[in-house]
CSV table of C-alpha atoms in Angstrom, one decimal:
chain,number,residue,atom,x,y,z
A,1,UNK,CA,78.8,77.2,-21.3
A,2,UNK,CA,75.8,77.6,-23.3
A,3,UNK,CA,73.9,74.7,-21.6
A,4,UNK,CA,74.8,77.0,-18.2
A,5,UNK,CA,72.9,79.7,-19.7
A,6,UNK,CA,69.7,78.8,-17.8
A,7,UNK,CA,71.7,80.0,-14.4
A,8,UNK,CA,71.9,83.5,-15.2
A,9,UNK,CA,68.4,83.9,-16.3
A,10,UNK,CA,66.2,86.5,-13.9
A,11,UNK,CA,64.2,83.8,-11.6
A,12,UNK,CA,66.9,81.0,-11.7
A,13,UNK,CA,70.1,83.3,-11.0
A,14,UNK,CA,67.7,84.5,-8.2
A,15,UNK,CA,67.1,81.4,-6.7
A,16,UNK,CA,71.4,80.4,-7.0
A,17,UNK,CA,72.3,83.7,-5.6
A,18,UNK,CA,69.5,82.9,-2.7
A,19,UNK,CA,71.1,79.9,-2.2
A,20,UNK,CA,74.8,80.8,-2.3
A,21,UNK,CA,74.0,83.1,-0.2
A,22,UNK,CA,72.4,81.1,2.5
A,23,UNK,CA,76.1,78.3,2.0
A,24,UNK,CA,78.0,80.9,3.3
A,25,UNK,CA,75.8,82.1,6.4
A,26,UNK,CA,75.7,78.1,7.4
A,27,UNK,CA,78.6,77.3,7.1
A,28,UNK,CA,79.6,81.8,8.9
A,29,UNK,CA,77.3,80.1,11.7
A,30,UNK,CA,78.9,77.2,12.5
A,31,UNK,CA,81.1,79.7,14.1
A,32,UNK,CA,78.8,81.7,16.1
A,33,UNK,CA,78.6,80.9,19.3
A,34,UNK,CA,81.6,79.2,19.1
A,35,UNK,CA,83.8,80.4,22.1
A,36,UNK,CA,85.6,84.0,22.4
A,37,UNK,CA,89.9,84.8,21.9
A,38,UNK,CA,91.5,86.9,25.1
A,39,UNK,CA,91.9,90.2,22.5
A,40,UNK,CA,87.9,89.8,21.7
A,41,UNK,CA,87.1,89.7,25.6
A,42,UNK,CA,88.9,93.1,26.3
A,43,UNK,CA,86.7,95.9,25.1
A,44,UNK,CA,83.9,93.7,24.8
A,45,UNK,CA,84.4,93.7,29.4
A,46,UNK,CA,84.8,97.5,29.1
A,47,UNK,CA,81.9,98.1,26.8
A,48,UNK,CA,80.1,96.1,29.0
A,49,UNK,CA,81.4,97.1,32.0
A,50,UNK,CA,79.0,100.5,34.6
A,51,UNK,CA,81.5,102.9,33.9
A,52,UNK,CA,80.2,106.2,31.3
A,53,UNK,CA,81.6,106.1,28.0
A,54,UNK,CA,84.1,108.8,29.2
A,55,UNK,CA,86.3,105.9,31.4
A,56,UNK,CA,85.4,103.1,29.1
A,57,UNK,CA,87.4,105.0,26.4
A,58,UNK,CA,89.9,106.2,28.7
A,59,UNK,CA,90.3,102.4,29.6
A,60,UNK,CA,90.1,101.2,26.3
A,61,UNK,CA,93.1,103.2,24.9
A,62,UNK,CA,95.1,102.2,27.7
A,63,UNK,CA,94.6,98.3,27.0
A,64,UNK,CA,93.2,98.3,23.9
A,65,UNK,CA,94.6,97.3,20.6
A,66,UNK,CA,92.2,97.8,18.6
A,67,UNK,CA,90.6,101.7,17.6
A,68,UNK,CA,88.3,103.7,19.9
A,69,UNK,CA,85.2,103.7,17.0
A,70,UNK,CA,85.2,99.1,17.3
A,71,UNK,CA,84.1,99.7,21.3
A,72,UNK,CA,81.7,102.5,21.1
A,73,UNK,CA,80.2,99.9,17.8
A,74,UNK,CA,79.7,97.7,20.8
A,75,UNK,CA,78.3,99.6,23.4
A,76,UNK,CA,75.7,100.6,21.5
A,77,UNK,CA,74.9,96.3,20.0
A,78,UNK,CA,74.5,96.1,24.4
A,79,UNK,CA,72.3,99.1,24.9
A,80,UNK,CA,70.4,97.6,22.2
A,81,UNK,CA,70.4,93.7,22.4
A,82,UNK,CA,72.2,92.4,26.0
A,83,UNK,CA,74.8,91.3,27.8
A,84,UNK,CA,76.0,88.6,26.1
A,85,UNK,CA,78.7,88.9,23.7
A,86,UNK,CA,76.8,86.3,21.5
A,87,UNK,CA,74.9,89.3,21.0
A,88,UNK,CA,77.9,91.1,19.5
A,89,UNK,CA,78.4,88.0,17.3
A,90,UNK,CA,75.6,88.1,16.1
A,91,UNK,CA,75.9,91.7,14.6
A,92,UNK,CA,79.4,90.8,13.5
A,93,UNK,CA,77.5,87.9,11.4
A,94,UNK,CA,75.2,89.9,10.0
A,95,UNK,CA,77.5,92.2,8.7
A,96,UNK,CA,79.8,89.8,6.5
A,97,UNK,CA,76.5,88.5,5.8
A,98,UNK,CA,75.3,91.7,4.0
A,99,UNK,CA,78.7,92.1,2.9
A,100,UNK,CA,78.4,89.1,-0.1
A,101,UNK,CA,75.9,90.7,-1.6
A,102,UNK,CA,77.3,93.8,-1.3
A,103,UNK,CA,80.5,92.6,-3.2
A,104,UNK,CA,78.8,91.2,-5.9
A,105,UNK,CA,78.0,95.0,-7.2
A,106,UNK,CA,81.9,94.2,-8.8
A,107,UNK,CA,80.5,92.7,-11.3
A,108,UNK,CA,78.1,93.6,-13.9
A,109,UNK,CA,76.8,90.1,-15.4
A,110,UNK,CA,74.8,87.4,-13.5
A,111,UNK,CA,77.8,84.7,-14.5
A,112,UNK,CA,80.5,86.3,-12.7
A,113,UNK,CA,78.5,87.6,-9.8
A,114,UNK,CA,77.0,84.1,-8.8
A,115,UNK,CA,80.9,82.4,-9.0
A,116,UNK,CA,82.8,85.4,-6.7
A,117,UNK,CA,79.7,85.0,-4.4
A,118,UNK,CA,80.1,81.5,-4.8
A,119,UNK,CA,83.8,82.2,-4.0
A,120,UNK,CA,83.7,85.1,-1.6
A,121,UNK,CA,81.2,82.2,0.5
A,122,UNK,CA,82.9,79.0,1.0
A,123,UNK,CA,86.5,81.1,1.9
A,124,UNK,CA,87.5,79.6,5.2
A,125,UNK,CA,89.7,82.0,6.2
A,126,UNK,CA,86.1,84.9,5.5
A,127,UNK,CA,84.1,82.6,7.1
A,128,UNK,CA,86.1,81.8,10.2
A,129,UNK,CA,86.6,85.4,11.2
A,130,UNK,CA,82.8,86.5,10.5
A,131,UNK,CA,81.7,85.9,14.3
A,132,UNK,CA,84.9,88.0,15.9
A,133,UNK,CA,84.0,90.0,18.5
A,134,UNK,CA,87.2,92.5,16.7
A,135,UNK,CA,87.1,94.9,13.9
A,136,UNK,CA,88.1,92.1,11.0
A,137,UNK,CA,84.5,91.7,9.5
A,138,UNK,CA,83.5,95.4,10.1
A,139,UNK,CA,86.3,96.3,8.1
A,140,UNK,CA,86.2,94.2,5.6
A,141,UNK,CA,82.7,95.5,4.7
A,142,UNK,CA,83.5,98.7,4.8
A,143,UNK,CA,86.8,98.6,2.8
A,144,UNK,CA,84.1,96.8,-0.3
A,145,UNK,CA,81.2,99.8,-0.4
A,146,UNK,CA,84.3,102.7,-0.2
A,147,UNK,CA,85.6,100.3,-3.6
A,148,UNK,CA,82.2,100.1,-5.1
A,149,UNK,CA,81.5,104.4,-4.0
A,150,UNK,CA,85.0,105.2,-5.3
A,151,UNK,CA,84.4,102.3,-8.5
A,152,UNK,CA,80.1,105.1,-9.2
A,153,UNK,CA,83.0,108.6,-9.0
A,154,UNK,CA,85.0,107.6,-11.7
A,155,UNK,CA,81.2,107.2,-13.4
A,156,UNK,CA,80.7,110.8,-12.6
A,157,UNK,CA,81.6,113.0,-9.6
A,158,UNK,CA,78.5,113.6,-7.9
A,159,UNK,CA,77.7,115.3,-4.3
A,160,UNK,CA,76.6,112.7,-2.6
A,161,UNK,CA,78.5,110.4,-4.0
A,162,UNK,CA,81.7,111.9,-3.0
A,163,UNK,CA,79.9,112.1,0.6
A,164,UNK,CA,79.1,108.2,0.4
A,165,UNK,CA,82.6,107.3,-0.4
A,166,UNK,CA,83.9,109.7,1.9
A,167,UNK,CA,81.7,108.1,5.4
A,168,UNK,CA,83.0,104.7,3.9
A,169,UNK,CA,86.6,105.1,3.4
A,170,UNK,CA,86.5,106.9,6.8
A,171,UNK,CA,84.7,104.7,8.8
A,172,UNK,CA,86.7,101.7,7.3
A,173,UNK,CA,90.0,103.2,8.7
A,174,UNK,CA,88.5,104.0,11.6
A,175,UNK,CA,87.8,100.9,11.9
A,176,UNK,CA,90.7,99.3,11.2
A,177,UNK,CA,93.2,101.2,10.9
A,178,UNK,CA,95.7,98.8,8.1
A,179,UNK,CA,93.0,100.1,5.5
A,180,UNK,CA,94.5,103.5,5.1
A,181,UNK,CA,96.2,101.2,2.6
A,182,UNK,CA,92.8,101.6,0.8
A,183,UNK,CA,93.6,105.1,0.6
A,184,UNK,CA,97.1,105.2,-1.5
A,185,UNK,CA,95.2,102.9,-3.1
A,186,UNK,CA,92.3,105.3,-3.9
A,187,UNK,CA,95.1,108.0,-4.0
A,188,UNK,CA,97.8,106.4,-6.6
A,189,UNK,CA,94.4,105.3,-8.8
A,190,UNK,CA,93.3,108.7,-9.1
A,191,UNK,CA,97.4,110.6,-10.3
A,192,UNK,CA,96.7,107.4,-13.2
A,193,UNK,CA,93.5,108.2,-14.8
A,194,UNK,CA,91.3,111.3,-14.2
A,195,UNK,CA,93.6,113.5,-11.6
A,196,UNK,CA,90.4,115.5,-10.4
A,197,UNK,CA,91.2,117.3,-8.4
A,198,UNK,CA,87.3,117.6,-5.9
A,199,UNK,CA,88.5,113.6,-5.4
A,200,UNK,CA,92.2,114.9,-4.5
A,201,UNK,CA,90.3,117.1,-2.1
A,202,UNK,CA,88.2,114.5,-0.9
A,203,UNK,CA,90.7,112.3,0.3
A,204,UNK,CA,92.8,114.9,2.0
A,205,UNK,CA,90.1,115.4,4.1
A,206,UNK,CA,89.3,112.8,4.6
A,207,UNK,CA,93.5,112.4,5.8
A,208,UNK,CA,92.6,114.9,7.9
A,209,UNK,CA,89.4,113.7,9.5
A,210,UNK,CA,91.0,110.3,10.2
A,211,UNK,CA,94.1,111.9,12.4
A,212,UNK,CA,92.2,114.1,14.3
A,213,UNK,CA,89.7,111.8,15.1
A,214,UNK,CA,92.1,109.1,15.4
A,215,UNK,CA,94.8,111.3,17.4
A,216,UNK,CA,94.6,109.7,20.9
A,217,UNK,CA,94.2,106.3,19.2
A,218,UNK,CA,97.9,107.0,17.6
A,219,UNK,CA,100.1,108.2,19.7
A,220,UNK,CA,99.0,106.9,23.2
A,221,UNK,CA,97.9,103.3,22.3
A,222,UNK,CA,101.1,102.4,19.6
A,223,UNK,CA,103.3,101.4,22.4
A,224,UNK,CA,100.8,99.5,24.6
A,225,UNK,CA,99.9,97.5,21.2
A,226,UNK,CA,103.5,97.1,20.2
A,227,UNK,CA,104.3,95.6,23.1
A,228,UNK,CA,101.8,93.4,23.7
A,229,UNK,CA,103.0,91.0,21.0
A,230,UNK,CA,105.4,90.1,23.7
A,231,UNK,CA,108.1,87.3,22.3
A,232,UNK,CA,105.6,86.5,19.9
A,233,UNK,CA,106.1,89.0,16.4
A,234,UNK,CA,104.7,88.9,14.2
A,235,UNK,CA,103.9,86.4,11.1
A,236,UNK,CA,106.6,88.2,7.7
A,237,UNK,CA,109.2,85.9,8.5
A,238,UNK,CA,111.3,83.6,5.4
A,239,UNK,CA,107.7,81.0,5.3
A,240,UNK,CA,105.9,84.4,4.1
A,241,UNK,CA,107.5,84.9,1.4
A,242,UNK,CA,106.9,81.7,0.2
A,243,UNK,CA,103.3,81.2,0.3
A,244,UNK,CA,102.2,85.5,1.2
A,245,UNK,CA,99.0,84.4,3.4
A,246,UNK,CA,97.7,82.8,0.7
A,247,UNK,CA,97.4,79.0,2.8
A,248,UNK,CA,95.6,80.7,5.3
A,249,UNK,CA,94.0,82.9,3.4
A,250,UNK,CA,92.2,79.4,1.5
A,251,UNK,CA,92.4,76.8,4.8
A,252,UNK,CA,95.0,74.7,2.4
A,253,UNK,CA,98.2,75.7,1.9
A,254,UNK,CA,97.8,73.4,-1.7
A,255,UNK,CA,94.7,75.1,-2.5
A,256,UNK,CA,96.7,78.1,-1.6
A,257,UNK,CA,99.4,77.2,-4.0
A,258,UNK,CA,96.8,77.2,-6.1
A,259,UNK,CA,95.0,80.2,-5.5
A,260,UNK,CA,98.6,82.1,-5.4
A,261,UNK,CA,100.2,80.4,-9.0
A,262,UNK,CA,96.8,81.7,-10.3
A,263,UNK,CA,97.2,85.2,-8.9
A,264,UNK,CA,100.6,86.3,-10.0
A,265,UNK,CA,99.7,84.5,-13.7
A,266,UNK,CA,97.3,86.8,-14.4
A,267,UNK,CA,99.6,89.9,-13.9
A,268,UNK,CA,101.0,88.4,-16.9
A,269,UNK,CA,97.3,87.8,-18.8
A,270,UNK,CA,95.7,91.3,-17.9
A,271,UNK,CA,99.8,93.0,-18.3
A,272,UNK,CA,98.1,95.3,-21.2
A,273,UNK,CA,95.0,95.2,-19.9
A,274,UNK,CA,94.8,96.5,-16.0
A,275,UNK,CA,94.9,100.4,-16.6
A,276,UNK,CA,92.2,99.9,-18.7
A,277,UNK,CA,89.6,98.5,-16.0
A,278,UNK,CA,89.6,100.1,-13.1
A,279,UNK,CA,88.4,97.9,-11.1
A,280,UNK,CA,91.1,95.1,-11.6
A,281,UNK,CA,93.9,97.8,-11.9
A,282,UNK,CA,92.6,99.3,-8.5
A,283,UNK,CA,92.7,95.8,-7.7
A,284,UNK,CA,95.8,94.9,-8.0
A,285,UNK,CA,97.2,99.1,-6.5
A,286,UNK,CA,94.8,97.8,-2.8
A,287,UNK,CA,97.2,93.9,-2.8
A,288,UNK,CA,100.6,95.3,-3.6
A,289,UNK,CA,100.1,98.2,-1.4
A,290,UNK,CA,99.4,96.7,1.4
A,291,UNK,CA,101.7,94.2,1.5
A,292,UNK,CA,104.6,96.7,0.6
A,293,UNK,CA,103.5,98.4,3.5
A,294,UNK,CA,103.7,95.8,5.8
A,295,UNK,CA,106.5,94.1,4.8
A,296,UNK,CA,108.1,97.9,4.5
A,297,UNK,CA,107.3,98.4,8.0
A,298,UNK,CA,108.9,94.8,9.5
A,299,UNK,CA,112.4,96.1,8.3
A,300,UNK,CA,112.1,99.7,8.8
A,301,UNK,CA,110.3,99.1,12.1
A,302,UNK,CA,109.6,95.4,13.7
A,303,UNK,CA,107.3,92.8,12.5
A,304,UNK,CA,104.3,93.2,14.7
A,305,UNK,CA,101.6,91.7,11.4
A,306,UNK,CA,99.4,88.1,11.9
A,307,UNK,CA,96.9,87.0,8.5
A,308,UNK,CA,94.1,88.2,9.4
A,309,UNK,CA,95.8,92.1,9.4
A,310,UNK,CA,95.5,91.9,5.9
A,311,UNK,CA,91.9,90.4,5.4
A,312,UNK,CA,90.0,93.5,4.2
A,313,UNK,CA,92.0,92.4,0.8
A,314,UNK,CA,90.9,88.8,0.8
A,315,UNK,CA,88.3,90.1,-1.2
A,316,UNK,CA,90.3,92.1,-4.4
A,317,UNK,CA,92.4,88.5,-4.1
A,318,UNK,CA,89.3,86.8,-5.1
A,319,UNK,CA,88.0,88.8,-7.3
A,320,UNK,CA,91.7,88.9,-9.7
A,321,UNK,CA,91.4,85.3,-9.8
A,322,UNK,CA,87.4,84.8,-10.5
A,323,UNK,CA,88.5,87.4,-13.7
A,324,UNK,CA,91.3,85.8,-14.3
A,325,UNK,CA,89.2,81.8,-14.8
A,326,UNK,CA,86.0,83.2,-16.6
A,327,UNK,CA,88.1,85.3,-18.9
A,328,UNK,CA,89.1,81.9,-20.0
A,329,UNK,CA,88.1,81.5,-24.0
A,330,UNK,CA,88.2,78.0,-24.3
A,331,UNK,CA,85.0,76.2,-22.6
A,332,UNK,CA,86.1,73.2,-21.3
A,333,UNK,CA,89.4,74.3,-19.6
A,334,UNK,CA,86.9,77.0,-17.9
A,335,UNK,CA,84.8,74.2,-16.8
A,336,UNK,CA,87.0,71.9,-14.9
A,337,UNK,CA,89.5,75.0,-13.3
A,338,UNK,CA,85.9,76.3,-12.2
A,339,UNK,CA,85.0,72.8,-11.6
A,340,UNK,CA,87.9,72.3,-9.5
A,341,UNK,CA,87.6,75.8,-7.4
A,342,UNK,CA,84.2,74.3,-6.2
A,343,UNK,CA,85.4,71.2,-5.1
A,344,UNK,CA,87.9,72.3,-2.9
A,345,UNK,CA,86.4,75.7,-1.9
A,346,UNK,CA,84.0,72.7,-0.2
A,347,UNK,CA,86.7,70.6,0.4
A,348,UNK,CA,88.8,73.1,2.9
A,349,UNK,CA,85.6,73.9,4.9
A,350,UNK,CA,84.8,70.6,5.7
A,351,UNK,CA,88.3,69.0,6.3
A,352,UNK,CA,88.7,69.2,10.2
A,353,UNK,CA,91.9,70.9,10.2
A,354,UNK,CA,92.6,74.3,8.4
A,355,UNK,CA,96.4,76.6,9.3
A,356,UNK,CA,96.6,78.8,12.0
A,357,UNK,CA,92.4,78.9,12.7
A,358,UNK,CA,92.3,76.9,15.8
A,359,UNK,CA,89.1,76.5,17.7
A,360,UNK,CA,88.2,78.6,21.0
A,361,UNK,CA,87.6,78.6,24.7
A,362,UNK,CA,83.8,78.4,24.9
A,363,UNK,CA,82.2,78.1,27.8
A,364,UNK,CA,78.7,76.4,26.7
A,365,UNK,CA,79.4,73.2,28.2
A,366,UNK,CA,80.3,73.6,31.4
A,367,UNK,CA,78.2,76.6,31.6
A,368,UNK,CA,75.5,73.4,30.7
A,369,UNK,CA,76.8,71.2,33.4
A,370,UNK,CA,76.8,74.3,36.1
A,371,UNK,CA,72.6,74.7,34.9
A,372,UNK,CA,71.9,71.1,35.6
A,373,UNK,CA,74.2,71.5,38.5
A,374,UNK,CA,72.4,71.2,41.8
A,375,UNK,CA,75.0,73.3,43.4
A,376,UNK,CA,74.5,76.8,42.5
A,377,UNK,CA,77.6,79.0,43.8
A,378,UNK,CA,80.7,79.5,42.1
A,379,UNK,CA,84.1,80.9,43.6
A,380,UNK,CA,85.6,83.1,41.2
A,381,UNK,CA,90.0,83.9,42.9
A,382,UNK,CA,91.8,86.7,42.2
A,383,UNK,CA,89.1,89.2,41.8
A,384,UNK,CA,88.7,91.6,45.1
A,385,UNK,CA,85.7,93.6,43.3
A,386,UNK,CA,83.1,92.2,40.6
A,387,UNK,CA,82.2,96.2,39.8
A,388,UNK,CA,85.5,97.7,39.9
A,389,UNK,CA,87.4,97.7,36.8
A,390,UNK,CA,90.4,100.5,36.2
A,391,UNK,CA,94.0,99.4,34.3
A,392,UNK,CA,95.1,97.4,37.2
A,393,UNK,CA,91.7,95.5,37.2
A,394,UNK,CA,91.2,94.1,33.9
A,395,UNK,CA,89.9,92.7,32.3
A,396,UNK,CA,89.4,89.4,33.9
A,397,UNK,CA,89.0,87.6,31.1
A,398,UNK,CA,89.9,83.8,32.8
A,399,UNK,CA,87.6,84.4,35.7
A,400,UNK,CA,84.7,85.6,34.0
A,401,UNK,CA,84.5,84.6,30.2
A,402,UNK,CA,81.5,82.2,31.2
A,403,UNK,CA,79.7,84.4,32.6
A,404,UNK,CA,79.4,86.5,29.5
A,405,UNK,CA,77.6,83.8,27.5
A,406,UNK,CA,73.7,83.9,27.2
A,407,UNK,CA,73.3,79.9,28.4
A,408,UNK,CA,74.6,81.5,32.2
A,409,UNK,CA,72.2,82.0,33.9
A,410,UNK,CA,73.0,84.6,36.2
A,411,UNK,CA,70.1,84.9,38.8
A,412,UNK,CA,70.1,80.8,38.6
A,413,UNK,CA,73.7,81.4,41.0
A,414,UNK,CA,76.3,82.9,43.8
A,415,UNK,CA,78.9,84.7,42.9
A,416,UNK,CA,81.6,84.2,45.7
A,417,UNK,CA,85.0,86.6,45.5
A,418,UNK,CA,88.3,87.0,48.2
A,419,UNK,CA,87.3,84.6,51.1
A,420,UNK,CA,83.5,83.5,51.4
A,421,UNK,CA,84.1,80.0,50.2
A,422,UNK,CA,85.0,79.2,53.1
A,423,UNK,CA,81.5,79.5,53.6
A,424,UNK,CA,80.8,77.5,51.8
A,425,UNK,CA,80.7,72.6,51.7
A,426,UNK,CA,80.3,73.3,47.9
A,427,UNK,CA,81.1,75.6,45.0
A,428,UNK,CA,82.7,75.5,41.8
A,429,UNK,CA,85.6,76.7,39.7
A,430,UNK,CA,86.0,77.8,35.9
A,431,UNK,CA,90.0,77.8,34.8
A,432,UNK,CA,90.6,78.2,31.0
A,433,UNK,CA,93.4,75.6,31.0
A,434,UNK,CA,96.1,75.3,28.2
A,435,UNK,CA,93.9,77.3,25.2
A,436,UNK,CA,95.6,77.3,22.0
A,437,UNK,CA,96.8,81.3,22.6
A,438,UNK,CA,98.9,80.1,25.3
A,439,UNK,CA,102.6,78.1,25.3
A,440,UNK,CA,101.6,74.5,26.6
A,441,UNK,CA,101.7,74.5,30.2
A,442,UNK,CA,103.1,70.7,32.2
A,443,UNK,CA,100.3,69.1,34.4
A,444,UNK,CA,102.2,69.7,37.3
A,445,UNK,CA,102.1,73.9,36.7
A,446,UNK,CA,98.7,73.3,35.9
A,447,UNK,CA,97.2,72.0,38.8
A,448,UNK,CA,95.2,74.7,41.0
A,449,UNK,CA,93.9,76.3,38.1
A,450,UNK,CA,98.1,77.8,37.2
A,451,UNK,CA,98.1,77.6,41.8
A,452,UNK,CA,95.7,79.7,41.3
A,453,UNK,CA,92.9,77.3,43.7
A,454,UNK,CA,96.3,76.6,46.2
A,455,UNK,CA,94.0,78.2,49.3
A,456,UNK,CA,91.8,75.2,48.9
A,457,UNK,CA,94.2,72.6,49.8
A,458,UNK,CA,94.0,72.0,53.4
A,459,UNK,CA,90.3,71.9,53.8
A,460,UNK,CA,88.9,71.5,50.3
A,461,UNK,CA,89.0,68.2,48.1
A,462,UNK,CA,88.1,67.7,44.1
A,463,UNK,CA,85.1,66.3,44.4
A,464,UNK,CA,84.8,65.8,40.1
A,465,UNK,CA,85.8,68.0,37.5
A,466,UNK,CA,85.1,68.0,33.4
A,467,UNK,CA,87.3,69.6,31.0
A,468,UNK,CA,85.8,69.7,27.1
A,469,UNK,CA,86.9,73.2,25.2
A,470,UNK,CA,89.9,74.9,27.3
A,471,UNK,CA,87.7,75.0,30.5
A,472,UNK,CA,87.4,73.1,33.3
A,473,UNK,CA,84.7,73.2,35.4
A,474,UNK,CA,86.0,71.4,38.9
A,475,UNK,CA,83.4,70.7,41.7
A,476,UNK,CA,85.0,71.5,45.3
A,477,UNK,CA,83.5,69.7,48.9
A,478,UNK,CA,84.8,71.1,52.0
A,479,UNK,CA,86.5,67.7,53.8
A,480,UNK,CA,85.2,68.1,56.8
A,481,UNK,CA,81.7,67.8,55.4
A,482,UNK,CA,82.7,64.4,53.7
A,483,UNK,CA,82.9,62.5,57.0
A,484,UNK,CA,79.4,64.1,58.1
């Protein structure tokens, strides 16, 4: 494609690189400040509490599914940037942008960098999870850093490279247990290639340090983590073996199928080159090791995995597919396929519905209603003491989510708990109603916020209510006050 060469001249390359980063940021920013899932809430709420660090750690181990380092990361962010969940989201969003920049190191030539950056920037799965208060984005960043630093070791083993690799892979595993598949992939790669004893030693040391630092998490929280799924189990069912989550990774059944076909075809196409291309070979190892580990765990133990647990393999899948497309020798065919991927990548991000990427409960609308209201009293049921947090009183997601948004002006409102509402003629209540992460509840059971507010029926009536983004703000007024 000689007429596109001007894209890759230094000044134009930098311009298009920045444009693609801005496009990636634009789509990711659409998911910033979009609410919070209940599983995002737990470690955030614990990190935000007045407990000491050891107490926070013990609560996290008892109640959370993610490893404790995620708690410590949130504690630091909250100390530096404030108590609202948007502060943590902003840092995670920044890490997703750093990930995009770092990932282009997988390619040497400018053409490949731009195409790969485009596919990463517009991948709907990476976009959706870029702002979540979970380990997904940060673990993906350290996964790609560990990959790049491991590749540097293949060029030459130096002390600083060993240290950098050790830090990146250890942090990746500490943040996201599932990235242990990376470690096994690096071990197999080293076994097939240099068989460098120093690299083997570093890999073993990583594993030792990981188990030492994660022993509480691995042995004390495993049952809690498995039981939290209840009857929902995971997603490794019969449908999985038709699509391997590609429809979810790429935000569309058809586009997912196209990517899956390209991926499988790449194995045939690169069969004589895989062992010679270190980055390609290691990418395949990571992808297949991860899938086999999760599938094996399902059949030996039980299915507790979801597509988001696979997120760190998505950049490597895209890398394989991108490499295949750029290897096509027939220019017209290459232009046609590149055009399809560009069009499809844009389409899946602007279409209304994406599989398994639903909207979250978001308190911004109801907070706006509260801020504009003259009534500044809010009754919160079920909570006995706002300052107490333990394994019996955690973590009040349904009751307190709206108060930890940066749009909630804490000093402007009086929070009522227990029977304090009886001293007021008017007050608001906030309820998360029929969110997408729960089974739908019929209208009768929804009454009075799932029955939590039945105590108000005798003396109060509903003056008005507002509902949007799964949150309902209801204004109650005393019946005696009405009769005056």
